[in-house]
Coordinates of C-alpha atoms and ligand atoms in Angstrom, one line a residue:
X1 CA 32.7 -39.0 -127.0
X2 CA 32.3 -42.5 -125.9
X3 CA 36.6 -44.4 -126.3
X4 CA 35.6 -46.1 -129.8
X5 CA 34.6 -42.7 -131.2
X6 CA 37.5 -41.2 -129.6
X7 CA 39.6 -44.3 -130.3
X8 CA 38.0 -44.0 -134.6
X9 CA 38.1 -40.4 -134.4
X10 CA 42.0 -40.5 -133.1
X11 CA 43.4 -42.5 -136.0
X12 CA 40.8 -41.2 -138.9
X13 CA 41.4 -37.2 -138.1
X14 CA 44.6 -37.2 -140.3
X15 CA 42.3 -38.3 -143.2
X16 CA 39.1 -36.6 -142.8
X17 CA 40.5 -33.5 -142.2
X18 CA 41.7 -34.2 -146.1
X19 CA 38.1 -34.3 -147.3
X20 CA 38.7 -32.5 -150.7
X21 CA 35.8 -29.7 -151.7
X22 CA 34.8 -31.6 -155.2
X23 CA 33.7 -28.6 -158.4
X24 CA 31.2 -29.9 -160.3
X25 CA 31.6 -29.5 -164.0
X26 CA 30.1 -26.5 -165.1
X27 CA 28.7 -26.1 -162.2
X28 CA 29.5 -24.3 -158.9
X29 CA 27.5 -25.7 -157.0
X30 CA 29.9 -28.0 -153.7
X31 CA 30.6 -31.5 -152.9
X32 CA 31.8 -32.7 -149.8
X33 CA 34.0 -36.5 -150.1
X34 CA 32.9 -38.4 -147.7
X35 CA 35.5 -40.3 -145.6
X36 CA 36.9 -43.6 -147.5
X37 CA 38.2 -46.0 -145.3
X38 CA 41.2 -47.1 -146.2
X39 CA 43.7 -49.7 -143.4
X40 CA 45.1 -46.8 -142.5
X41 CA 42.1 -46.4 -140.4
X42 CA 43.5 -49.5 -138.4
X43 CA 45.9 -48.0 -137.2
X44 CA 46.1 -45.0 -133.9
X45 CA 47.9 -42.6 -136.2
X46 CA 50.1 -40.9 -138.5
X47 CA 51.6 -40.0 -135.0
X48 CA 53.0 -42.8 -133.5
X49 CA 54.6 -41.6 -129.7
X50 CA 58.1 -43.0 -128.1
X51 CA 58.3 -45.6 -125.4
X52 CA 59.6 -43.2 -123.0
X53 CA 56.2 -40.8 -124.1
X54 CA 54.4 -44.0 -123.7
X55 CA 55.7 -44.4 -120.1
X56 CA 55.5 -41.8 -119.1
X57 CA 52.0 -40.5 -119.8
X58 CA 50.9 -43.7 -117.7
X59 CA 52.3 -43.1 -114.1
X60 CA 51.7 -46.8 -111.9
X61 CA 51.5 -49.2 -115.3
X62 CA 55.2 -48.8 -115.9
X63 CA 55.3 -52.7 -115.2
X64 CA 51.7 -53.4 -117.2
X65 CA 53.2 -51.6 -119.8
X66 CA 55.8 -53.3 -120.2
X67 CA 54.1 -56.8 -119.4
X68 CA 52.2 -55.9 -122.8
X69 CA 55.1 -54.7 -125.2
X70 CA 56.3 -58.9 -123.7
X71 CA 53.0 -60.0 -124.2
X72 CA 52.6 -58.6 -127.8
X73 CA 55.9 -59.4 -128.6
X74 CA 58.0 -57.9 -131.4
X75 CA 56.6 -57.4 -135.4
X76 CA 54.1 -60.2 -136.9
X77 CA 54.6 -62.6 -133.5
X78 CA 51.7 -64.2 -132.9
X79 CA 50.2 -64.0 -129.4
X80 CA 48.2 -65.6 -127.0
X81 CA 45.0 -63.9 -126.6
X82 CA 45.5 -61.6 -123.2
X83 CA 42.5 -60.2 -120.1
X84 CA 43.3 -57.2 -119.1
X85 CA 41.6 -56.7 -115.4
X86 CA 41.2 -54.4 -112.4
X87 CA 39.1 -51.6 -111.6
X88 CA 37.5 -48.4 -113.2
X89 CA 39.0 -46.0 -114.3
X90 CA 42.6 -47.4 -113.7
X91 CA 43.8 -46.8 -117.3
X92 CA 43.5 -49.9 -119.7
X93 CA 41.7 -49.0 -122.1
X94 CA 43.8 -45.2 -122.5
X95 CA 46.9 -47.6 -121.5
X96 CA 46.4 -50.3 -124.2
X97 CA 45.0 -47.6 -127.0
X98 CA 48.5 -45.7 -126.8
X99 CA 50.4 -49.0 -126.5
X100 CA 48.9 -49.7 -129.6
X101 CA 49.7 -46.0 -130.9
X102 CA 53.1 -46.4 -129.2
X103 CA 53.3 -50.6 -131.7
X104 CA 52.6 -48.7 -135.3
X105 CA 50.5 -52.0 -135.7
X106 CA 46.8 -52.0 -136.7
X107 CA 43.5 -53.4 -134.4
X108 CA 39.8 -53.2 -133.9
X109 CA 38.2 -51.9 -130.9
X110 CA 34.7 -52.3 -130.4
X111 CA 33.5 -51.5 -126.0
X112 CA 30.7 -53.6 -125.5
X113 CA 29.8 -50.2 -124.3
X114 CA 29.0 -49.0 -127.0
X115 CA 28.1 -51.8 -128.3
X116 CA 25.3 -52.4 -126.1
X117 CA 23.9 -56.1 -128.3
X118 CA 25.5 -58.9 -129.6
X119 CA 24.6 -57.9 -133.1
X120 CA 25.9 -54.5 -133.1
X121 CA 29.2 -55.4 -130.8
X122 CA 29.5 -58.5 -134.7
X123 CA 28.7 -55.8 -136.7
X124 CA 31.2 -52.8 -135.0
X125 CA 33.7 -55.4 -135.4
X126 CA 33.1 -56.3 -139.3
X127 CA 32.6 -52.5 -140.3
X128 CA 35.9 -52.4 -138.7
X129 CA 37.4 -54.6 -141.1
X130 CA 36.0 -54.5 -143.3
X131 CA 36.7 -50.5 -143.5
X132 CA 33.5 -49.7 -143.7
X133 CA 31.3 -46.6 -142.2
X134 CA 27.5 -46.3 -142.0
X135 CA 27.4 -43.1 -142.5
X136 CA 24.3 -41.0 -145.2
X137 CA 25.7 -42.7 -147.9
X138 CA 25.6 -46.1 -146.7
X139 CA 22.4 -45.8 -145.2
X140 CA 23.4 -45.9 -141.7
X141 CA 23.5 -49.4 -142.4
X142 CA 26.5 -52.1 -141.4
X143 CA 28.4 -53.9 -144.0
X144 CA 26.5 -57.4 -143.1
X145 CA 23.9 -57.8 -141.0
X146 CA 25.0 -60.9 -138.5
X147 CA 23.3 -61.9 -135.6
X148 CA 24.1 -65.6 -134.8
X149 CA 27.8 -66.4 -133.9
X150 CA 28.1 -68.5 -136.4
X151 CA 27.0 -66.0 -139.4
X152 CA 29.6 -64.1 -137.2
X153 CA 32.2 -66.6 -137.5
X154 CA 32.5 -66.4 -140.9
X155 CA 32.0 -63.6 -142.1
X156 CA 35.1 -62.1 -139.7
X157 CA 36.9 -65.0 -141.4
X158 CA 36.6 -64.1 -144.9
X159 CA 37.1 -60.4 -143.4
X160 CA 40.2 -61.4 -141.6
X161 CA 41.5 -63.5 -144.6
X162 CA 41.2 -59.8 -146.7
X163 CA 42.7 -57.3 -144.8
X164 CA 45.8 -60.2 -143.3
X165 CA 46.8 -61.2 -146.8
X166 CA 46.2 -57.1 -148.1
X167 CA 48.5 -56.1 -145.0
X168 CA 51.3 -59.0 -145.4
X169 CA 51.2 -57.0 -149.3
X170 CA 48.4 -58.6 -151.4
X171 CA 46.0 -56.3 -151.4
X172 CA 43.5 -58.7 -153.7
X173 CA 39.9 -56.5 -154.1
X174 CA 40.6 -54.8 -151.4
X175 CA 40.9 -50.9 -152.4
X176 CA 43.5 -49.8 -150.0
X177 CA 46.3 -47.0 -149.3
X178 CA 50.2 -48.0 -148.7
X179 CA 50.5 -48.3 -146.0
X180 CA 53.2 -46.4 -144.8
X181 CA 55.2 -45.5 -141.7
X182 CA 57.2 -48.0 -139.5
X183 CA 56.1 -51.2 -137.2
X184 CA 52.1 -52.2 -139.1
X185 CA 53.4 -55.6 -139.4
X186 CA 51.2 -58.5 -140.7
X187 CA 49.3 -59.0 -137.7
X188 CA 45.1 -57.5 -137.1
X189 CA 44.1 -57.7 -133.6
X190 CA 40.8 -57.4 -132.2
X191 CA 40.0 -55.9 -129.1
X192 CA 37.1 -56.3 -126.9
X193 CA 36.4 -53.5 -124.1
X194 CA 34.2 -53.0 -121.4
X195 CA 33.9 -57.3 -121.5
X196 CA 31.6 -57.5 -118.4
X197 CA 29.1 -55.9 -120.2
X198 CA 28.4 -58.9 -122.2
X199 CA 27.4 -61.0 -119.1
X200 CA 24.1 -58.5 -119.2
X201 CA 23.4 -59.8 -122.7
X202 CA 24.3 -63.2 -122.1
X203 CA 21.1 -64.8 -120.7
X204 CA 22.2 -67.9 -122.4
X205 CA 26.1 -67.7 -120.2
X206 CA 27.8 -70.0 -124.2
X207 CA 28.7 -65.8 -126.1
X208 CA 31.7 -65.0 -122.9
X209 CA 33.0 -69.0 -123.8
X210 CA 32.4 -67.8 -127.8
X211 CA 34.2 -65.3 -127.7
X212 CA 37.3 -66.5 -125.1
X213 CA 36.8 -69.8 -127.9
X214 CA 36.7 -67.7 -130.8
X215 CA 41.0 -67.5 -131.8
X216 CA 41.9 -71.4 -132.0
X217 CA 37.7 -71.6 -134.0
X218 CA 39.6 -68.7 -135.9
X219 CA 43.3 -71.0 -136.0
X220 CA 44.9 -67.6 -137.7
X221 CA 47.9 -67.1 -136.6
X222 CA 47.6 -63.5 -137.8
X223 CA 45.4 -62.9 -134.7
X224 CA 45.4 -61.2 -131.8
X225 CA 42.9 -60.8 -129.2
X226 CA 43.4 -58.9 -125.8
X227 CA 39.6 -58.6 -123.1
X228 CA 39.7 -56.2 -121.2
X229 CA 37.2 -55.9 -117.7
X230 CA 36.7 -54.6 -115.0
X231 CA 35.8 -57.5 -113.2
X232 CA 38.2 -60.4 -112.9
X233 CA 38.8 -63.0 -114.5
X234 CA 37.0 -65.7 -111.5
X235 CA 33.7 -64.2 -112.9
X236 CA 34.3 -65.4 -116.0
X237 CA 35.6 -69.2 -116.6
X238 CA 33.4 -72.3 -115.9
X239 CA 35.7 -75.4 -117.3
X240 CA 34.2 -76.1 -120.2
X241 CA 37.4 -75.9 -122.2
X242 CA 39.1 -72.7 -124.0
X243 CA 41.5 -72.1 -122.5
X244 CA 42.3 -69.2 -120.8
X245 CA 43.4 -65.3 -122.1
X246 CA 47.1 -64.7 -120.0
X247 CA 45.8 -62.2 -117.2
X248 CA 46.8 -59.6 -117.5
X249 CA 45.8 -57.1 -114.1
X250 CA 46.2 -53.7 -113.4
X251 CA 46.1 -53.0 -109.5
X252 CA 44.3 -50.3 -107.2
X253 CA 46.6 -46.8 -107.8
X254 CA 48.3 -45.8 -104.4
X255 CA 48.4 -42.5 -103.1
X256 CA 51.5 -41.5 -104.8
X257 CA 51.1 -43.4 -107.9
X258 CA 47.5 -40.9 -107.4
X259 CA 49.6 -37.9 -107.0
X260 CA 51.9 -38.8 -110.2
X261 CA 49.1 -38.9 -112.4
X262 CA 46.6 -35.6 -110.9
X263 CA 49.8 -33.5 -110.7
X264 CA 50.6 -34.2 -114.4
X265 CA 50.2 -31.5 -117.1
X266 CA 49.8 -29.3 -113.7
X267 CA 50.7 -26.2 -114.8
X268 CA 51.4 -24.3 -111.3
X269 CA 52.9 -27.8 -110.0
X270 CA 54.2 -27.0 -106.0
X271 CA 50.7 -24.9 -105.7
X272 CA 48.7 -28.2 -106.9
X273 CA 50.6 -30.5 -104.8
X274 CA 50.5 -28.2 -101.6
X275 CA 47.6 -28.8 -102.4
X276 CA 46.5 -32.8 -103.3
X277 CA 48.7 -32.9 -100.0
X278 CA 45.5 -32.0 -98.3
X279 CA 42.4 -33.1 -100.1
X280 CA 44.0 -36.4 -101.2
X281 CA 44.1 -38.5 -98.3
X282 CA 40.5 -37.4 -97.5
X283 CA 39.5 -38.6 -100.9
X284 CA 41.3 -42.3 -101.8
X285 CA 40.0 -43.2 -98.8
X286 CA 36.5 -43.1 -100.7
X287 CA 37.7 -43.7 -104.2
X288 CA 40.9 -44.3 -106.4
X289 CA 39.5 -43.8 -109.8
X290 CA 40.7 -41.1 -111.7
X291 CA 37.6 -40.2 -113.3
X292 CA 36.2 -39.6 -110.1
X293 CA 39.2 -37.8 -108.6
X294 CA 40.3 -35.6 -110.6
X295 CA 36.5 -33.8 -111.9
X296 CA 36.2 -33.5 -107.9
X297 CA 39.1 -32.2 -107.3
X298 CA 38.7 -29.9 -110.8
X299 CA 36.8 -27.1 -109.3
X300 CA 38.0 -27.3 -105.6
X301 CA 41.8 -27.0 -106.6
X302 CA 40.0 -23.9 -108.4
X303 CA 38.4 -22.6 -104.8
X304 CA 42.0 -23.6 -103.4
X305 CA 43.4 -20.9 -105.8
X306 CA 40.8 -18.5 -105.1
X307 CA 41.8 -18.9 -101.6
X308 CA 44.8 -18.5 -101.8
X309 CA 44.6 -15.3 -103.8
X310 CA 47.7 -14.4 -104.6
X311 CA 47.0 -18.3 -108.1
X312 CA 50.5 -18.5 -108.9
X313 CA 51.9 -18.2 -105.1
X314 CA 52.1 -20.8 -103.6
X315 CA 50.9 -20.9 -100.2
X316 CA 53.6 -20.9 -98.0
X317 CA 53.3 -22.3 -93.8
X318 CA 52.6 -18.9 -92.0
X319 CA 49.6 -18.4 -94.0
X320 CA 48.6 -22.4 -94.6
X321 CA 46.5 -22.7 -91.7
X322 CA 44.5 -19.6 -92.3
X323 CA 44.1 -20.1 -95.7
X324 CA 43.5 -24.3 -94.8
X325 CA 40.3 -22.5 -93.1
X326 CA 39.3 -20.8 -95.9
X327 CA 39.4 -24.0 -98.4
X328 CA 37.9 -26.2 -95.4
X329 CA 34.4 -25.4 -95.5
X330 CA 34.4 -26.3 -99.4
X331 CA 36.0 -30.2 -98.9
X332 CA 32.7 -31.7 -96.9
X333 CA 30.4 -31.0 -99.6
X334 CA 33.0 -32.3 -102.3
X335 CA 33.7 -35.0 -100.5
X336 CA 30.1 -36.1 -99.8
X337 CA 29.7 -35.6 -103.6
X338 CA 32.5 -38.2 -104.2
X339 CA 30.7 -40.4 -101.8
X340 CA 27.7 -40.6 -102.9
X341 CA 29.5 -41.6 -107.0
X342 CA 31.4 -43.8 -105.9
X343 CA 28.5 -45.4 -104.0
X344 CA 26.7 -46.5 -106.6
X345 CA 25.7 -50.3 -106.7
X346 CA 27.1 -51.4 -109.8
X347 CA 30.4 -52.1 -109.1
X348 CA 29.0 -54.2 -106.1
X349 CA 27.0 -55.7 -108.7
X350 CA 30.2 -56.7 -110.4
X351 CA 30.9 -59.3 -108.0
X352 CA 27.6 -61.1 -107.8
X353 CA 28.2 -64.6 -108.8
X354 CA 32.0 -65.3 -109.5
X355 CA 32.1 -68.9 -111.8
X356 CA 34.5 -70.3 -109.6
X357 CA 37.3 -72.3 -111.1
X358 CA 36.7 -76.6 -109.8
X359 CA 39.3 -77.1 -106.4
X360 CA 39.2 -73.2 -105.8
X361 CA 38.6 -73.1 -101.6
X362 CA 35.3 -71.2 -100.4
X363 CA 35.1 -69.3 -97.6
X364 CA 33.3 -66.8 -96.4
X365 CA 31.3 -64.6 -99.5
X366 CA 34.3 -65.4 -101.7
X367 CA 37.3 -67.4 -101.7
X368 CA 41.7 -67.3 -100.1
X369 CA 43.5 -66.3 -103.7
X370 CA 47.0 -64.7 -102.9
X371 CA 45.9 -61.4 -103.8
X372 CA 42.8 -59.0 -103.8
X373 CA 41.9 -59.9 -107.3
X374 CA 37.8 -58.3 -107.7
X375 CA 37.7 -54.7 -107.6
X376 CA 35.7 -52.6 -105.1
X377 CA 35.1 -48.7 -104.3
X378 CA 36.9 -47.4 -101.0
X379 CA 34.4 -46.7 -99.2
X380 CA 32.5 -50.4 -99.5
X381 CA 36.2 -52.0 -98.4
X382 CA 35.6 -49.7 -95.5
X383 CA 31.9 -51.4 -94.4
X384 CA 33.0 -54.8 -95.5
X385 CA 35.4 -54.5 -92.9
X386 CA 33.1 -51.7 -90.8
X387 CA 30.5 -56.0 -90.8
X388 CA 33.5 -57.8 -90.3
X389 CA 34.6 -56.3 -86.9
X390 CA 31.3 -56.2 -85.9
X391 CA 30.8 -59.7 -86.6
X392 CA 34.2 -61.0 -85.1
X393 CA 34.3 -58.6 -81.9
X394 CA 32.6 -58.6 -79.0
X395 CA 29.5 -55.6 -78.8
X396 CA 30.9 -54.8 -75.2
X397 CA 33.8 -54.9 -76.4
X398 CA 33.2 -51.6 -78.9
X399 CA 34.0 -48.8 -76.9
X400 CA 37.8 -50.1 -75.8
X401 CA 38.5 -50.8 -79.3
X402 CA 37.9 -47.5 -81.0
X403 CA 38.2 -44.1 -79.0
X404 CA 36.1 -41.0 -79.5
X405 CA 38.6 -39.7 -82.7
X406 CA 37.2 -43.3 -84.1
X407 CA 41.8 -44.6 -83.6
X408 CA 42.3 -47.7 -81.6
X409 CA 42.4 -46.6 -78.3
X410 CA 46.0 -48.3 -77.5
X411 CA 45.8 -46.3 -73.8
X412 CA 43.1 -48.2 -72.3
X413 CA 44.3 -51.2 -74.1
X414 CA 47.2 -50.9 -72.5
X415 CA 45.5 -51.3 -68.8
X416 CA 46.7 -54.1 -67.3
X417 CA 44.2 -56.6 -66.5
X418 CA 43.2 -58.2 -63.1
X419 CA 43.3 -61.9 -63.2
X420 CA 39.6 -61.9 -63.4
X421 CA 38.6 -60.5 -67.1
X422 CA 41.7 -62.2 -68.4
X423 CA 39.6 -65.3 -67.0
X424 CA 36.1 -63.7 -68.5
X425 CA 37.8 -63.0 -71.6
X426 CA 39.6 -66.0 -72.5
X427 CA 35.4 -67.4 -72.0
X428 CA 34.1 -65.2 -73.9
X429 CA 36.8 -65.7 -76.7
X430 CA 35.4 -69.6 -77.0
X431 CA 32.0 -68.6 -76.4
X432 CA 32.5 -66.4 -80.1
X433 CA 34.4 -69.4 -81.4
X434 CA 32.2 -71.7 -80.9
X435 CA 28.9 -69.8 -82.3
X436 CA 31.1 -68.2 -84.8
X437 CA 30.4 -65.0 -86.3
X438 CA 27.8 -63.2 -84.4
X439 CA 25.0 -61.3 -85.7
X440 CA 25.0 -57.4 -85.0
X441 CA 22.0 -54.8 -85.6
X442 CA 22.8 -51.7 -88.0
X443 CA 23.6 -49.3 -85.8
X444 CA 25.8 -50.8 -84.9
X445 CA 28.0 -51.4 -87.9
X446 CA 27.2 -47.7 -89.1
X447 CA 28.6 -47.0 -84.9
X448 CA 31.9 -49.1 -86.3
X449 CA 32.4 -47.6 -90.2
X450 CA 31.8 -44.2 -88.7
X451 CA 35.0 -44.3 -86.4
X452 CA 37.5 -46.4 -88.7
X453 CA 36.6 -44.1 -91.5
X454 CA 38.0 -41.2 -89.3
X455 CA 41.2 -43.0 -88.6
X456 CA 44.1 -40.5 -89.9
X457 CA 46.4 -40.7 -92.0
X458 CA 47.3 -37.4 -93.2
X459 CA 49.7 -35.2 -91.1
X460 CA 46.5 -32.2 -91.3
X461 CA 44.1 -33.2 -88.5
X462 CA 41.1 -30.6 -90.0
X463 CA 40.7 -32.5 -92.0
X464 CA 40.0 -35.5 -90.6
X465 CA 37.1 -33.1 -88.9
X466 CA 35.7 -32.6 -92.1
X467 CA 35.8 -36.7 -92.8
X468 CA 33.7 -36.8 -89.5
X469 CA 31.9 -33.9 -90.1
X470 CA 31.0 -35.2 -93.9
X471 CA 29.1 -37.9 -92.1
X472 CA 27.8 -36.3 -88.5
X473 CA 26.0 -33.7 -90.9
X474 CA 25.4 -35.0 -93.7
X475 CA 22.2 -37.7 -93.6
X476 CA 22.1 -38.4 -97.3
X477 CA 25.6 -39.9 -96.5
X478 CA 23.5 -42.4 -94.9
X479 CA 21.4 -43.5 -96.9
X480 CA 24.8 -44.1 -99.1
X481 CA 26.0 -46.3 -96.8
X482 CA 22.6 -48.2 -96.6
X483 CA 22.7 -49.2 -100.3
X484 CA 26.0 -49.9 -100.4
X485 CA 25.1 -52.3 -97.5
X486 CA 22.5 -54.0 -99.5
X487 CA 24.9 -54.2 -101.9
X488 CA 27.5 -55.7 -99.7
X489 CA 24.3 -58.4 -98.7
X490 CA 23.5 -59.2 -102.7
X491 CA 26.9 -60.0 -102.5
X492 CA 27.0 -62.0 -99.7
X493 CA 29.6 -60.6 -98.2
X494 CA 26.8 -60.0 -95.0
X495 CA 24.1 -62.4 -94.8
X496 CA 20.5 -60.1 -92.7
X497 CA 21.4 -63.4 -90.1
X498 CA 17.2 -62.7 -89.0
X499 CA 15.3 -60.2 -86.6
X500 CA 15.9 -59.4 -83.6
X501 CA 12.9 -61.4 -81.3
X502 CA 13.3 -58.1 -79.0
X503 CA 14.4 -55.0 -80.9
X504 CA 11.7 -56.6 -84.1
X505 CA 15.4 -54.9 -86.3
X506 CA 17.0 -56.2 -87.8
X507 CA 20.3 -58.4 -87.1
X508 CA 23.5 -58.7 -89.8
X509 CA 25.9 -60.9 -89.8
X510 CA 29.3 -60.9 -92.8
X511 CA 30.4 -64.4 -94.1
X512 CA 33.7 -63.1 -94.9
X513 CA 37.1 -64.8 -94.0
X514 CA 40.2 -63.4 -91.4
X515 CA 42.0 -63.8 -94.5
X516 CA 39.8 -62.4 -96.3
X517 CA 39.5 -59.5 -94.1
X518 CA 43.2 -59.4 -93.7
X519 CA 43.5 -58.5 -97.8
X520 CA 41.0 -56.1 -98.4
X521 CA 42.5 -54.7 -95.0
X522 CA 45.7 -54.8 -97.2
X523 CA 44.5 -52.8 -99.5
X524 CA 43.0 -49.7 -98.6
X525 CA 46.6 -50.4 -95.6
X526 CA 44.0 -49.9 -93.0
X527 CA 44.9 -51.4 -89.9
X528 CA 42.7 -54.2 -89.2
X529 CA 44.2 -56.8 -86.8
X530 CA 44.7 -52.7 -84.3
X531 CA 40.5 -54.0 -84.6
X532 CA 40.4 -56.9 -83.7
X533 CA 40.2 -58.8 -80.7
X534 CA 42.3 -61.2 -79.3
X535 CA 43.8 -62.2 -76.3
Ligands
LIG601 N1 48.6 -44.3 -114.7 C1 47.4 -43.6 -116.0 N2 47.8 -41.9 -116.0 C2 47.4 -40.7 -116.5 N3 46.4 -41.1 -116.5 C3 45.6 -41.8 -116.7 C4 45.8 -43.3 -115.5 N4 45.0 -44.6 -115.9 C5 44.0 -43.6 -116.1 N5 43.9 -41.8 -116.3 C6 43.3 -41.4 -117.7 O1 41.6 -41.7 -116.5 C7 41.3 -42.1 -117.2 C8 40.0 -43.8 -117.4 O2 41.7 -44.0 -117.8 P1 40.9 -45.6 -119.1 O3 39.6 -45.0 -119.7 O4 41.8 -45.7 -119.4 O5 40.7 -47.1 -117.4 P2 39.2 -48.3 -117.8 O6 40.6 -49.2 -117.5 O7 39.9 -48.0 -118.9 O8 38.1 -47.9 -116.9 P3 37.0 -48.5 -117.6 O9 37.0 -50.0 -116.4 O10 35.7 -47.9 -117.3 O11 36.4 -48.3 -118.6 C9 41.4 -41.8 -118.8 O12 41.5 -39.9 -119.1 C10 43.2 -42.0 -118.2 O13 43.9 -41.0 -119.4

């Protein structure tokens, strides 16, 4: 079920269950009365949740929830439009819908995923506001046929005035049941989810400015706007004279956040935590998306419990290793699987051609802002860093910077260099600076990628072996890396640097600045400086 449907059905379950069975006079035939929407359908449902429950439902999102509550303000306060953004599966939709459930205020939710073009988006919003249902009774038609933005503004204003009047206690022509419960007030909020998809329909680049401007065009204090996107504001705004919405950033989850999120609702907490201590580290290096991780872990955890023999027994230290070797063969295929899923190029496509505000400084493929405010899968970040290192470091030093297990070789770097070596290093460094980022062949990129992705973060060494194995054994994995490389090229993080006249093979060059590479590295806690060639 789509989020839109689930949002509606959550709001409507109480009502649809009340559909009465009527008996025709004189006849035994039963007729089911369809659900007749009322203004009650614009609030989440009758079972609101407390602030404490809201906060505890979303580990790692306390700051964002409190920020949202603050920006939405007390009952009946006007608000400026919000732009809620963050990576896929970072909880944006769930947090917002549950926040409205807590506040018990009316809202209209439309996702640009289910509404696949402008007309369906406009009509979905109008249907909800006009309490119209597309069903057999209405011939599955919308309340209004609306394709043009100018028509939409007129219909929207008309519908909003009716709803607001009713909420203010002036029912007008609408047949509504009096709203019950605390909190509804007279504000109505319009939520646009998956806004990034609008760019696919918006060939003239006029729809997004139109949507961002609706707040000013309507000029109704009783209407709040929330835009949800999995790409950053930079990919939207160009100075075209509308007020930019207030950004609310859903940052990438830390490993600890993910541990808490995934452990929620687990019956055997100790068993699950011992399971996570093995799998979470390596999986997090590939993806931090809650959906992907929970799907991968649900079957893997079943295997882990089976490997543990007695399903309710927590593994003790002495049997841990034996149990691990039993469980280990299942990890690599699962890691490969998730790598394939999270390497889909769609995410990186979000990074293409960002529109920049005037005056921002461009560095390499992206400019340097304080934080990394775009989304990219963890594996793509590793590939980006590999390309950066390949361009930045002389190829002759690869062997000394990466040891056989992939870690930075501290032993070799500690060796005291001779005077002559120092001099040579200085010369090559100067050359490097003069030349700018160097080109590199694909093989070198892949070798560096393989080395740095195997850097250990977890206490269990065996898990590293699994990660290595999964990469060495499965050639399909490499094809996914190639797919990601092509996405990095499309996004201009890596450019093709022409082919080498001797080898005839294509060479690549990273366009990413050191500043940007450091930010990417920080976002995945990768010790970049350890691998960079410096004097
Ligand atoms: N902090 C969290 N606590 C509990 N569950 C979470 C948390 N973050 C995400 N989830 C769960 O992950 C799933 C995906 O979340 P959701 O759809 O809200 O993400 P999203 O950011 O809106 O994703 P998208 O950009 O794809 O629309 C949901 O099942 C949600 O409950």
